[in-house]
Amino acid sequence: IFPHMATDVYLYLPSLFLVILYILSTVLFQKQVQRVYSQGPQQGGFNTNFLLELIIVIGFIFPAGVLLYFITSNLITMAQQAV
């Protein structure tokens, strides 16, 4: 369907790198929030799995600038909560 995609894979590597960074920063942020605010029993794993799948889809749909904003926001919020 898209013959140019097979030969120009290297063009998608920066976007793939940003998606991976976005996923990692969001998962770390969620774990930090759960650790700080955990009171009572853990919630079901369905919400976590669904959210991870949603993050992956969002990562591939949004432009790179939005991903940079999300990554930066997650890192700044984690740093603020750590202090």
PDB file of N, CA, C and O in Angstrom:
ATOM      1  N   ILE A   1       0.830  -1.191   0.000  1.00  0.00           N
ATOM      2  CA  ILE A   1       0.000   0.000   0.000  1.00  0.00           C
ATOM      3  C   ILE A   1       0.868   1.246   0.000  1.00  0.00           C
ATOM      4  O   ILE A   1       0.640   2.151  -0.775  1.00  0.00           O
ATOM      5  N   PHE A   2       1.874   1.289   0.892  1.00  0.00           N
ATOM      6  CA  PHE A   2       2.781   2.436   0.962  1.00  0.00           C
ATOM      7  C   PHE A   2       4.191   1.958   0.666  1.00  0.00           C
ATOM      8  O   PHE A   2       4.948   1.628   1.570  1.00  0.00           O
ATOM      9  N   PRO A   3       4.581   1.923  -0.612  1.00  0.00           N
ATOM     10  CA  PRO A   3       5.892   1.358  -0.958  1.00  0.00           C
ATOM     11  C   PRO A   3       7.065   2.167  -0.405  1.00  0.00           C
ATOM     12  O   PRO A   3       8.127   1.621  -0.155  1.00  0.00           O
ATOM     13  N   HIS A   4       6.881   3.469  -0.199  1.00  0.00           N
ATOM     14  CA  HIS A   4       7.993   4.282   0.297  1.00  0.00           C
ATOM     15  C   HIS A   4       8.311   3.987   1.757  1.00  0.00           C
ATOM     16  O   HIS A   4       9.403   4.271   2.233  1.00  0.00           O
ATOM     17  N   MET A   5       7.380   3.409   2.515  1.00  0.00           N
ATOM     18  CA  MET A   5       7.613   3.141   3.928  1.00  0.00           C
ATOM     19  C   MET A   5       8.671   2.064   4.137  1.00  0.00           C
ATOM     20  O   MET A   5       9.407   2.100   5.109  1.00  0.00           O
ATOM     21  N   ALA A   6       8.773   1.132   3.226  1.00  0.00           N
ATOM     22  CA  ALA A   6       9.744   0.047   3.379  1.00  0.00           C
ATOM     23  C   ALA A   6      11.165   0.560   3.218  1.00  0.00           C
ATOM     24  O   ALA A   6      12.084   0.059   3.857  1.00  0.00           O
ATOM     25  N   THR A   7      11.378   1.561   2.391  1.00  0.00           N
ATOM     26  CA  THR A   7      12.733   2.050   2.146  1.00  0.00           C
ATOM     27  C   THR A   7      13.106   3.223   3.039  1.00  0.00           C
ATOM     28  O   THR A   7      14.285   3.487   3.220  1.00  0.00           O
ATOM     29  N   ASP A   8      12.149   3.911   3.620  1.00  0.00           N
ATOM     30  CA  ASP A   8      12.422   5.099   4.423  1.00  0.00           C
ATOM     31  C   ASP A   8      12.137   4.879   5.904  1.00  0.00           C
ATOM     32  O   ASP A   8      11.657   5.760   6.598  1.00  0.00           O
ATOM     33  N   VAL A   9      12.481   3.712   6.403  1.00  0.00           N
ATOM     34  CA  VAL A   9      12.212   3.398   7.806  1.00  0.00           C
ATOM     35  C   VAL A   9      12.994   4.328   8.725  1.00  0.00           C
ATOM     36  O   VAL A   9      12.514   4.716   9.789  1.00  0.00           O
ATOM     37  N   TYR A  10      14.195   4.715   8.338  1.00  0.00           N
ATOM     38  CA  TYR A  10      15.024   5.573   9.179  1.00  0.00           C
ATOM     39  C   TYR A  10      14.366   6.924   9.451  1.00  0.00           C
ATOM     40  O   TYR A  10      14.690   7.589  10.422  1.00  0.00           O
ATOM     41  N   LEU A  11      13.434   7.336   8.618  1.00  0.00           N
ATOM     42  CA  LEU A  11      12.741   8.602   8.854  1.00  0.00           C
ATOM     43  C   LEU A  11      11.800   8.523  10.053  1.00  0.00           C
ATOM     44  O   LEU A  11      11.477   9.538  10.658  1.00  0.00           O
ATOM     45  N   TYR A  12      11.365   7.327  10.398  1.00  0.00           N
ATOM     46  CA  TYR A  12      10.423   7.151  11.501  1.00  0.00           C
ATOM     47  C   TYR A  12      11.122   6.894  12.831  1.00  0.00           C
ATOM     48  O   TYR A  12      10.457   6.840  13.863  1.00  0.00           O
ATOM     49  N   LEU A  13      12.430   6.719  12.838  1.00  0.00           N
ATOM     50  CA  LEU A  13      13.142   6.409  14.071  1.00  0.00           C
ATOM     51  C   LEU A  13      13.036   7.512  15.122  1.00  0.00           C
ATOM     52  O   LEU A  13      12.836   7.201  16.300  1.00  0.00           O
ATOM     53  N   PRO A  14      13.171   8.803  14.789  1.00  0.00           N
ATOM     54  CA  PRO A  14      12.996   9.823  15.833  1.00  0.00           C
ATOM     55  C   PRO A  14      11.602   9.787  16.470  1.00  0.00           C
ATOM     56  O   PRO A  14      11.468   9.924  17.686  1.00  0.00           O
ATOM     57  N   SER A  15      10.582   9.565  15.678  1.00  0.00           N
ATOM     58  CA  SER A  15       9.232   9.478  16.227  1.00  0.00           C
ATOM     59  C   SER A  15       9.083   8.247  17.110  1.00  0.00           C
ATOM     60  O   SER A  15       8.456   8.301  18.170  1.00  0.00           O
ATOM     61  N   LEU A  16       9.658   7.147  16.699  1.00  0.00           N
ATOM     62  CA  LEU A  16       9.602   5.934  17.507  1.00  0.00           C
ATOM     63  C   LEU A  16      10.337   6.144  18.831  1.00  0.00           C
ATOM     64  O   LEU A  16       9.878   5.708  19.885  1.00  0.00           O
ATOM     65  N   PHE A  17      11.458   6.826  18.787  1.00  0.00           N
ATOM     66  CA  PHE A  17      12.206   7.147  20.004  1.00  0.00           C
ATOM     67  C   PHE A  17      11.358   7.996  20.944  1.00  0.00           C
ATOM     68  O   PHE A  17      11.325   7.753  22.158  1.00  0.00           O
ATOM     69  N   LEU A  18      10.656   8.993  20.413  1.00  0.00           N
ATOM     70  CA  LEU A  18       9.795   9.834  21.245  1.00  0.00           C
ATOM     71  C   LEU A  18       8.639   9.040  21.841  1.00  0.00           C
ATOM     72  O   LEU A  18       8.261   9.250  22.995  1.00  0.00           O
ATOM     73  N   VAL A  19       8.073   8.135  21.078  1.00  0.00           N
ATOM     74  CA  VAL A  19       6.981   7.306  21.590  1.00  0.00           C
ATOM     75  C   VAL A  19       7.482   6.435  22.743  1.00  0.00           C
ATOM     76  O   VAL A  19       6.818   6.312  23.772  1.00  0.00           O
ATOM     77  N   ILE A  20       8.668   5.862  22.594  1.00  0.00           N
ATOM     78  CA  ILE A  20       9.231   5.033  23.658  1.00  0.00           C
ATOM     79  C   ILE A  20       9.507   5.870  24.898  1.00  0.00           C
ATOM     80  O   ILE A  20       9.201   5.464  26.024  1.00  0.00           O
ATOM     81  N   LEU A  21      10.061   7.068  24.730  1.00  0.00           N
ATOM     82  CA  LEU A  21      10.287   7.968  25.864  1.00  0.00           C
ATOM     83  C   LEU A  21       8.976   8.355  26.538  1.00  0.00           C
ATOM     84  O   LEU A  21       8.886   8.416  27.768  1.00  0.00           O
ATOM     85  N   TYR A  22       7.954   8.610  25.741  1.00  0.00           N
ATOM     86  CA  TYR A  22       6.641   8.968  26.276  1.00  0.00           C
ATOM     87  C   TYR A  22       6.058   7.820  27.095  1.00  0.00           C
ATOM     88  O   TYR A  22       5.549   8.029  28.204  1.00  0.00           O
ATOM     89  N   ILE A  23       6.166   6.613  26.586  1.00  0.00           N
ATOM     90  CA  ILE A  23       5.643   5.451  27.307  1.00  0.00           C
ATOM     91  C   ILE A  23       6.401   5.271  28.623  1.00  0.00           C
ATOM     92  O   ILE A  23       5.795   5.076  29.680  1.00  0.00           O
ATOM     93  N   LEU A  24       7.720   5.353  28.574  1.00  0.00           N
ATOM     94  CA  LEU A  24       8.513   5.181  29.792  1.00  0.00           C
ATOM     95  C   LEU A  24       8.218   6.258  30.826  1.00  0.00           C
ATOM     96  O   LEU A  24       8.049   5.964  32.009  1.00  0.00           O
ATOM     97  N   SER A  25       8.144   7.506  30.392  1.00  0.00           N
ATOM     98  CA  SER A  25       7.889   8.585  31.351  1.00  0.00           C
ATOM     99  C   SER A  25       6.493   8.473  31.955  1.00  0.00           C
ATOM    100  O   SER A  25       6.300   8.723  33.146  1.00  0.00           O
ATOM    101  N   THR A  26       5.517   8.055  31.171  1.00  0.00           N
ATOM    102  CA  THR A  26       4.160   7.921  31.692  1.00  0.00           C
ATOM    103  C   THR A  26       4.057   6.750  32.661  1.00  0.00           C
ATOM    104  O   THR A  26       3.416   6.871  33.712  1.00  0.00           O
ATOM    105  N   VAL A  27       4.686   5.630  32.344  1.00  0.00           N
ATOM    106  CA  VAL A  27       4.643   4.479  33.242  1.00  0.00           C
ATOM    107  C   VAL A  27       5.353   4.801  34.554  1.00  0.00           C
ATOM    108  O   VAL A  27       4.856   4.491  35.640  1.00  0.00           O
ATOM    109  N   LEU A  28       6.518   5.453  34.483  1.00  0.00           N
ATOM    110  CA  LEU A  28       7.226   5.846  35.703  1.00  0.00           C
ATOM    111  C   LEU A  28       6.404   6.838  36.520  1.00  0.00           C
ATOM    112  O   LEU A  28       6.361   6.763  37.748  1.00  0.00           O
ATOM    113  N   PHE A  29       5.749   7.772  35.849  1.00  0.00           N
ATOM    114  CA  PHE A  29       4.905   8.744  36.530  1.00  0.00           C
ATOM    115  C   PHE A  29       3.748   8.046  37.245  1.00  0.00           C
ATOM    116  O   PHE A  29       3.438   8.353  38.396  1.00  0.00           O
ATOM    117  N   GLN A  30       3.123   7.093  36.587  1.00  0.00           N
ATOM    118  CA  GLN A  30       2.011   6.354  37.203  1.00  0.00           C
ATOM    119  C   GLN A  30       2.478   5.576  38.423  1.00  0.00           C
ATOM    120  O   GLN A  30       1.794   5.547  39.447  1.00  0.00           O
ATOM    121  N   LYS A  31       3.645   4.944  38.325  1.00  0.00           N
ATOM    122  CA  LYS A  31       4.161   4.179  39.464  1.00  0.00           C
ATOM    123  C   LYS A  31       4.481   5.105  40.639  1.00  0.00           C
ATOM    124  O   LYS A  31       4.233   4.754  41.789  1.00  0.00           O
ATOM    125  N   GLN A  32       5.015   6.282  40.346  1.00  0.00           N
ATOM    126  CA  GLN A  32       5.320   7.227  41.409  1.00  0.00           C
ATOM    127  C   GLN A  32       4.036   7.725  42.075  1.00  0.00           C
ATOM    128  O   GLN A  32       3.961   7.809  43.295  1.00  0.00           O
ATOM    129  N   VAL A  33       3.032   8.016  41.291  1.00  0.00           N
ATOM    130  CA  VAL A  33       1.767   8.485  41.844  1.00  0.00           C
ATOM    131  C   VAL A  33       1.111   7.386  42.671  1.00  0.00           C
ATOM    132  O   VAL A  33       0.585   7.647  43.758  1.00  0.00           O
ATOM    133  N   GLN A  34       1.148   6.151  42.203  1.00  0.00           N
ATOM    134  CA  GLN A  34       0.562   5.042  42.957  1.00  0.00           C
ATOM    135  C   GLN A  34       1.298   4.826  44.271  1.00  0.00           C
ATOM    136  O   GLN A  34       0.683   4.530  45.292  1.00  0.00           O
ATOM    137  N   ARG A  35       2.609   5.000  44.257  1.00  0.00           N
ATOM    138  CA  ARG A  35       3.395   4.812  45.469  1.00  0.00           C
ATOM    139  C   ARG A  35       3.105   5.918  46.479  1.00  0.00           C
ATOM    140  O   ARG A  35       2.967   5.671  47.663  1.00  0.00           O
ATOM    141  N   VAL A  36       2.985   7.147  46.002  1.00  0.00           N
ATOM    142  CA  VAL A  36       2.764   8.285  46.896  1.00  0.00           C
ATOM    143  C   VAL A  36       1.350   8.281  47.453  1.00  0.00           C
ATOM    144  O   VAL A  36       1.129   8.532  48.632  1.00  0.00           O
ATOM    145  N   TYR A  37       0.368   7.997  46.614  1.00  0.00           N
ATOM    146  CA  TYR A  37      -1.025   8.130  47.019  1.00  0.00           C
ATOM    147  C   TYR A  37      -1.726   6.804  47.274  1.00  0.00           C
ATOM    148  O   TYR A  37      -2.949   6.771  47.335  1.00  0.00           O
ATOM    149  N   SER A  38      -0.973   5.720  47.405  1.00  0.00           N
ATOM    150  CA  SER A  38      -1.645   4.430  47.597  1.00  0.00           C
ATOM    151  C   SER A  38      -2.198   4.342  49.012  1.00  0.00           C
ATOM    152  O   SER A  38      -1.478   4.474  49.992  1.00  0.00           O
ATOM    153  N   GLN A  39      -3.481   4.152  49.077  1.00  0.00           N
ATOM    154  CA  GLN A  39      -4.171   3.964  50.343  1.00  0.00           C
ATOM    155  C   GLN A  39      -5.205   2.877  50.118  1.00  0.00           C
ATOM    156  O   GLN A  39      -6.127   3.058  49.338  1.00  0.00           O
ATOM    157  N   GLY A  40      -5.027   1.777  50.783  1.00  0.00           N
ATOM    158  CA  GLY A  40      -5.966   0.690  50.595  1.00  0.00           C
ATOM    159  C   GLY A  40      -5.454  -0.299  49.573  1.00  0.00           C
ATOM    160  O   GLY A  40      -4.318  -0.227  49.104  1.00  0.00           O
ATOM    161  N   PRO A  41      -6.304  -1.246  49.193  1.00  0.00           N
ATOM    162  CA  PRO A  41      -5.885  -2.296  48.251  1.00  0.00           C
ATOM    163  C   PRO A  41      -5.668  -1.743  46.841  1.00  0.00           C
ATOM    164  O   PRO A  41      -6.234  -0.727  46.463  1.00  0.00           O
ATOM    165  N   GLN A  42      -4.843  -2.437  46.100  1.00  0.00           N
ATOM    166  CA  GLN A  42      -4.565  -2.040  44.712  1.00  0.00           C
ATOM    167  C   GLN A  42      -5.813  -2.229  43.854  1.00  0.00           C
ATOM    168  O   GLN A  42      -6.606  -3.124  44.078  1.00  0.00           O
ATOM    169  N   GLN A  43      -5.949  -1.369  42.879  1.00  0.00           N
ATOM    170  CA  GLN A  43      -7.046  -1.499  41.935  1.00  0.00           C
ATOM    171  C   GLN A  43      -6.723  -2.610  40.943  1.00  0.00           C
ATOM    172  O   GLN A  43      -5.599  -3.068  40.849  1.00  0.00           O
ATOM    173  N   GLY A  44      -7.717  -2.996  40.169  1.00  0.00           N
ATOM    174  CA  GLY A  44      -7.547  -4.087  39.210  1.00  0.00           C
ATOM    175  C   GLY A  44      -6.531  -3.764  38.137  1.00  0.00           C
ATOM    176  O   GLY A  44      -6.250  -2.620  37.835  1.00  0.00           O
ATOM    177  N   GLY A  45      -5.964  -4.807  37.548  1.00  0.00           N
ATOM    178  CA  GLY A  45      -4.968  -4.639  36.508  1.00  0.00           C
ATOM    179  C   GLY A  45      -5.550  -4.207  35.172  1.00  0.00           C
ATOM    180  O   GLY A  45      -4.833  -3.803  34.284  1.00  0.00           O
ATOM    181  N   PHE A  46      -6.869  -4.280  35.029  1.00  0.00           N
ATOM    182  CA  PHE A  46      -7.488  -3.905  33.755  1.00  0.00           C
ATOM    183  C   PHE A  46      -7.228  -2.445  33.437  1.00  0.00           C
ATOM    184  O   PHE A  46      -6.900  -2.108  32.304  1.00  0.00           O
ATOM    185  N   ASN A  47      -7.377  -1.571  34.409  1.00  0.00           N
ATOM    186  CA  ASN A  47      -7.170  -0.146  34.166  1.00  0.00           C
ATOM    187  C   ASN A  47      -5.750   0.143  33.725  1.00  0.00           C
ATOM    188  O   ASN A  47      -5.517   0.951  32.831  1.00  0.00           O
ATOM    189  N   THR A  48      -4.777  -0.505  34.342  1.00  0.00           N
ATOM    190  CA  THR A  48      -3.380  -0.290  33.993  1.00  0.00           C
ATOM    191  C   THR A  48      -3.099  -0.777  32.578  1.00  0.00           C
ATOM    192  O   THR A  48      -2.428  -0.086  31.805  1.00  0.00           O
ATOM    193  N   ASN A  49      -3.592  -1.954  32.233  1.00  0.00           N
ATOM    194  CA  ASN A  49      -3.351  -2.487  30.891  1.00  0.00           C
ATOM    195  C   ASN A  49      -4.035  -1.643  29.828  1.00  0.00           C
ATOM    196  O   ASN A  49      -3.460  -1.368  28.776  1.00  0.00           O
ATOM    197  N   PHE A  50      -5.257  -1.225  30.107  1.00  0.00           N
ATOM    198  CA  PHE A  50      -5.978  -0.388  29.142  1.00  0.00           C
ATOM    199  C   PHE A  50      -5.274   0.946  28.951  1.00  0.00           C
ATOM    200  O   PHE A  50      -5.134   1.425  27.827  1.00  0.00           O
ATOM    201  N   LEU A  51      -4.799   1.527  30.051  1.00  0.00           N
ATOM    202  CA  LEU A  51      -4.124   2.811  29.962  1.00  0.00           C
ATOM    203  C   LEU A  51      -2.820   2.690  29.181  1.00  0.00           C
ATOM    204  O   LEU A  51      -2.488   3.575  28.391  1.00  0.00           O
ATOM    205  N   LEU A  52      -2.096   1.599  29.368  1.00  0.00           N
ATOM    206  CA  LEU A  52      -0.854   1.404  28.627  1.00  0.00           C
ATOM    207  C   LEU A  52      -1.123   1.286  27.127  1.00  0.00           C
ATOM    208  O   LEU A  52      -0.411   1.879  26.311  1.00  0.00           O
ATOM    209  N   GLU A  53      -2.164   0.551  26.763  1.00  0.00           N
ATOM    210  CA  GLU A  53      -2.521   0.438  25.345  1.00  0.00           C
ATOM    211  C   GLU A  53      -2.952   1.786  24.782  1.00  0.00           C
ATOM    212  O   GLU A  53      -2.600   2.142  23.657  1.00  0.00           O
ATOM    213  N   LEU A  54      -3.682   2.552  25.564  1.00  0.00           N
ATOM    214  CA  LEU A  54      -4.105   3.882  25.127  1.00  0.00           C
ATOM    215  C   LEU A  54      -2.910   4.805  24.943  1.00  0.00           C
ATOM    216  O   LEU A  54      -2.839   5.568  23.977  1.00  0.00           O
ATOM    217  N   ILE A  55      -1.932   4.718  25.832  1.00  0.00           N
ATOM    218  CA  ILE A  55      -0.722   5.535  25.726  1.00  0.00           C
ATOM    219  C   ILE A  55       0.035   5.205  24.446  1.00  0.00           C
ATOM    220  O   ILE A  55       0.533   6.097  23.759  1.00  0.00           O
ATOM    221  N   ILE A  56       0.125   3.933  24.112  1.00  0.00           N
ATOM    222  CA  ILE A  56       0.830   3.531  22.891  1.00  0.00           C
ATOM    223  C   ILE A  56       0.125   4.081  21.665  1.00  0.00           C
ATOM    224  O   ILE A  56       0.754   4.631  20.759  1.00  0.00           O
ATOM    225  N   VAL A  57      -1.200   3.984  21.630  1.00  0.00           N
ATOM    226  CA  VAL A  57      -1.957   4.495  20.481  1.00  0.00           C
ATOM    227  C   VAL A  57      -1.811   6.003  20.376  1.00  0.00           C
ATOM    228  O   VAL A  57      -1.558   6.551  19.293  1.00  0.00           O
ATOM    229  N   ILE A  58      -1.935   6.698  21.502  1.00  0.00           N
ATOM    230  CA  ILE A  58      -1.799   8.158  21.497  1.00  0.00           C
ATOM    231  C   ILE A  58      -0.409   8.560  21.029  1.00  0.00           C
ATOM    232  O   ILE A  58      -0.242   9.521  20.297  1.00  0.00           O
ATOM    233  N   GLY A  59       0.596   7.795  21.465  1.00  0.00           N
ATOM    234  CA  GLY A  59       1.971   8.106  21.079  1.00  0.00           C
ATOM    235  C   GLY A  59       2.193   8.077  19.585  1.00  0.00           C
ATOM    236  O   GLY A  59       2.970   8.864  19.050  1.00  0.00           O
ATOM    237  N   PHE A  60       1.506   7.197  18.888  1.00  0.00           N
ATOM    238  CA  PHE A  60       1.681   7.121  17.437  1.00  0.00           C
ATOM    239  C   PHE A  60       0.769   8.071  16.679  1.00  0.00           C
ATOM    240  O   PHE A  60       1.006   8.343  15.507  1.00  0.00           O
ATOM    241  N   ILE A  61      -0.260   8.598  17.319  1.00  0.00           N
ATOM    242  CA  ILE A  61      -1.188   9.491  16.627  1.00  0.00           C
ATOM    243  C   ILE A  61      -0.753  10.950  16.722  1.00  0.00           C
ATOM    244  O   ILE A  61      -0.803  11.684  15.740  1.00  0.00           O
ATOM    245  N   PHE A  62      -0.317  11.370  17.899  1.00  0.00           N
ATOM    246  CA  PHE A  62       0.007  12.787  18.110  1.00  0.00           C
ATOM    247  C   PHE A  62       1.310  13.179  17.427  1.00  0.00           C
ATOM    248  O   PHE A  62       2.218  12.370  17.278  1.00  0.00           O
ATOM    249  N   PRO A  63       1.448  14.447  17.064  1.00  0.00           N
ATOM    250  CA  PRO A  63       2.700  14.934  16.470  1.00  0.00           C
ATOM    251  C   PRO A  63       3.845  14.936  17.494  1.00  0.00           C
ATOM    252  O   PRO A  63       3.616  14.850  18.704  1.00  0.00           O
ATOM    253  N   ALA A  64       5.054  15.062  17.005  1.00  0.00           N
ATOM    254  CA  ALA A  64       6.239  14.988  17.863  1.00  0.00           C
ATOM    255  C   ALA A  64       6.266  16.099  18.899  1.00  0.00           C
ATOM    256  O   ALA A  64       6.699  15.882  20.035  1.00  0.00           O
ATOM    257  N   GLY A  65       5.815  17.290  18.554  1.00  0.00           N
ATOM    258  CA  GLY A  65       5.808  18.397  19.507  1.00  0.00           C
ATOM    259  C   GLY A  65       4.921  18.132  20.706  1.00  0.00           C
ATOM    260  O   GLY A  65       5.261  18.476  21.838  1.00  0.00           O
ATOM    261  N   VAL A  66       3.796  17.502  20.484  1.00  0.00           N
ATOM    262  CA  VAL A  66       2.893  17.161  21.583  1.00  0.00           C
ATOM    263  C   VAL A  66       3.531  16.093  22.464  1.00  0.00           C
ATOM    264  O   VAL A  66       3.434  16.151  23.694  1.00  0.00           O
ATOM    265  N   LEU A  67       4.213  15.132  21.859  1.00  0.00           N
ATOM    266  CA  LEU A  67       4.901  14.109  22.647  1.00  0.00           C
ATOM    267  C   LEU A  67       6.001  14.729  23.504  1.00  0.00           C
ATOM    268  O   LEU A  67       6.179  14.357  24.659  1.00  0.00           O
ATOM    269  N   LEU A  68       6.750  15.675  22.941  1.00  0.00           N
ATOM    270  CA  LEU A  68       7.774  16.371  23.724  1.00  0.00           C
ATOM    271  C   LEU A  68       7.157  17.111  24.904  1.00  0.00           C
ATOM    272  O   LEU A  68       7.705  17.120  26.007  1.00  0.00           O
ATOM    273  N   TYR A  69       6.008  17.726  24.684  1.00  0.00           N
ATOM    274  CA  TYR A  69       5.310  18.420  25.761  1.00  0.00           C
ATOM    275  C   TYR A  69       4.889  17.432  26.849  1.00  0.00           C
ATOM    276  O   TYR A  69       5.076  17.690  28.048  1.00  0.00           O
ATOM    277  N   PHE A  70       4.322  16.295  26.468  1.00  0.00           N
ATOM    278  CA  PHE A  70       3.883  15.292  27.442  1.00  0.00           C
ATOM    279  C   PHE A  70       5.074  14.737  28.230  1.00  0.00           C
ATOM    280  O   PHE A  70       4.993  14.561  29.445  1.00  0.00           O
ATOM    281  N   ILE A  71       6.172  14.451  27.541  1.00  0.00           N
ATOM    282  CA  ILE A  71       7.360  13.913  28.207  1.00  0.00           C
ATOM    283  C   ILE A  71       7.899  14.925  29.207  1.00  0.00           C
ATOM    284  O   ILE A  71       8.187  14.599  30.361  1.00  0.00           O
ATOM    285  N   THR A  72       8.033  16.176  28.775  1.00  0.00           N
ATOM    286  CA  THR A  72       8.539  17.228  29.652  1.00  0.00           C
ATOM    287  C   THR A  72       7.616  17.436  30.846  1.00  0.00           C
ATOM    288  O   THR A  72       8.079  17.576  31.983  1.00  0.00           O
ATOM    289  N   SER A  73       6.329  17.434  30.609  1.00  0.00           N
ATOM    290  CA  SER A  73       5.365  17.601  31.690  1.00  0.00           C
ATOM    291  C   SER A  73       5.457  16.469  32.703  1.00  0.00           C
ATOM    292  O   SER A  73       5.430  16.706  33.918  1.00  0.00           O
ATOM    293  N   ASN A  74       5.575  15.235  32.230  1.00  0.00           N
ATOM    294  CA  ASN A  74       5.717  14.099  33.137  1.00  0.00           C
ATOM    295  C   ASN A  74       6.987  14.213  33.975  1.00  0.00           C
ATOM    296  O   ASN A  74       6.965  13.984  35.187  1.00  0.00           O
ATOM    297  N   LEU A  75       8.101  14.566  33.343  1.00  0.00           N
ATOM    298  CA  LEU A  75       9.366  14.661  34.069  1.00  0.00           C
ATOM    299  C   LEU A  75       9.350  15.781  35.096  1.00  0.00           C
ATOM    300  O   LEU A  75       9.842  15.621  36.221  1.00  0.00           O
ATOM    301  N   ILE A  76       8.779  16.930  34.741  1.00  0.00           N
ATOM    302  CA  ILE A  76       8.712  18.048  35.682  1.00  0.00           C
ATOM    303  C   ILE A  76       7.813  17.697  36.863  1.00  0.00           C
ATOM    304  O   ILE A  76       8.140  17.982  38.017  1.00  0.00           O
ATOM    305  N   THR A  77       6.690  17.057  36.592  1.00  0.00           N
ATOM    306  CA  THR A  77       5.768  16.676  37.671  1.00  0.00           C
ATOM    307  C   THR A  77       6.411  15.647  38.592  1.00  0.00           C
ATOM    308  O   THR A  77       6.256  15.732  39.819  1.00  0.00           O
ATOM    309  N   MET A  78       7.144  14.684  38.025  1.00  0.00           N
ATOM    310  CA  MET A  78       7.836  13.703  38.870  1.00  0.00           C
ATOM    311  C   MET A  78       8.881  14.375  39.736  1.00  0.00           C
ATOM    312  O   MET A  78       9.041  14.032  40.916  1.00  0.00           O
ATOM    313  N   ALA A  79       9.611  15.341  39.173  1.00  0.00           N
ATOM    314  CA  ALA A  79      10.624  16.057  39.959  1.00  0.00           C
ATOM    315  C   ALA A  79       9.977  16.869  41.076  1.00  0.00           C
ATOM    316  O   ALA A  79      10.488  16.920  42.196  1.00  0.00           O
ATOM    317  N   GLN A  80       8.833  17.490  40.813  1.00  0.00           N
ATOM    318  CA  GLN A  80       8.141  18.261  41.840  1.00  0.00           C
ATOM    319  C   GLN A  80       7.642  17.359  42.956  1.00  0.00           C
ATOM    320  O   GLN A  80       7.686  17.730  44.133  1.00  0.00           O
ATOM    321  N   GLN A  81       7.135  16.180  42.637  1.00  0.00           N
ATOM    322  CA  GLN A  81       6.635  15.274  43.664  1.00  0.00           C
ATOM    323  C   GLN A  81       7.763  14.660  44.473  1.00  0.00           C
ATOM    324  O   GLN A  81       7.572  14.290  45.626  1.00  0.00           O
ATOM    325  N   ALA A  82       8.936  14.516  43.858  1.00  0.00           N
ATOM    326  CA  ALA A  82      10.075  13.938  44.564  1.00  0.00           C
ATOM    327  C   ALA A  82      10.599  14.904  45.609  1.00  0.00           C
ATOM    328  O   ALA A  82      11.156  14.494  46.626  1.00  0.00           O
ATOM    329  N   VAL A  83      10.423  16.196  45.376  1.00  0.00           N
ATOM    330  CA  VAL A  83      10.919  17.205  46.315  1.00  0.00           C
ATOM    331  C   VAL A  83       9.891  17.451  47.340  1.00  0.00           C
ATOM    332  O   VAL A  83       9.540  17.129  48.282  1.00  0.00           O
TER     333      VAL A  83
END
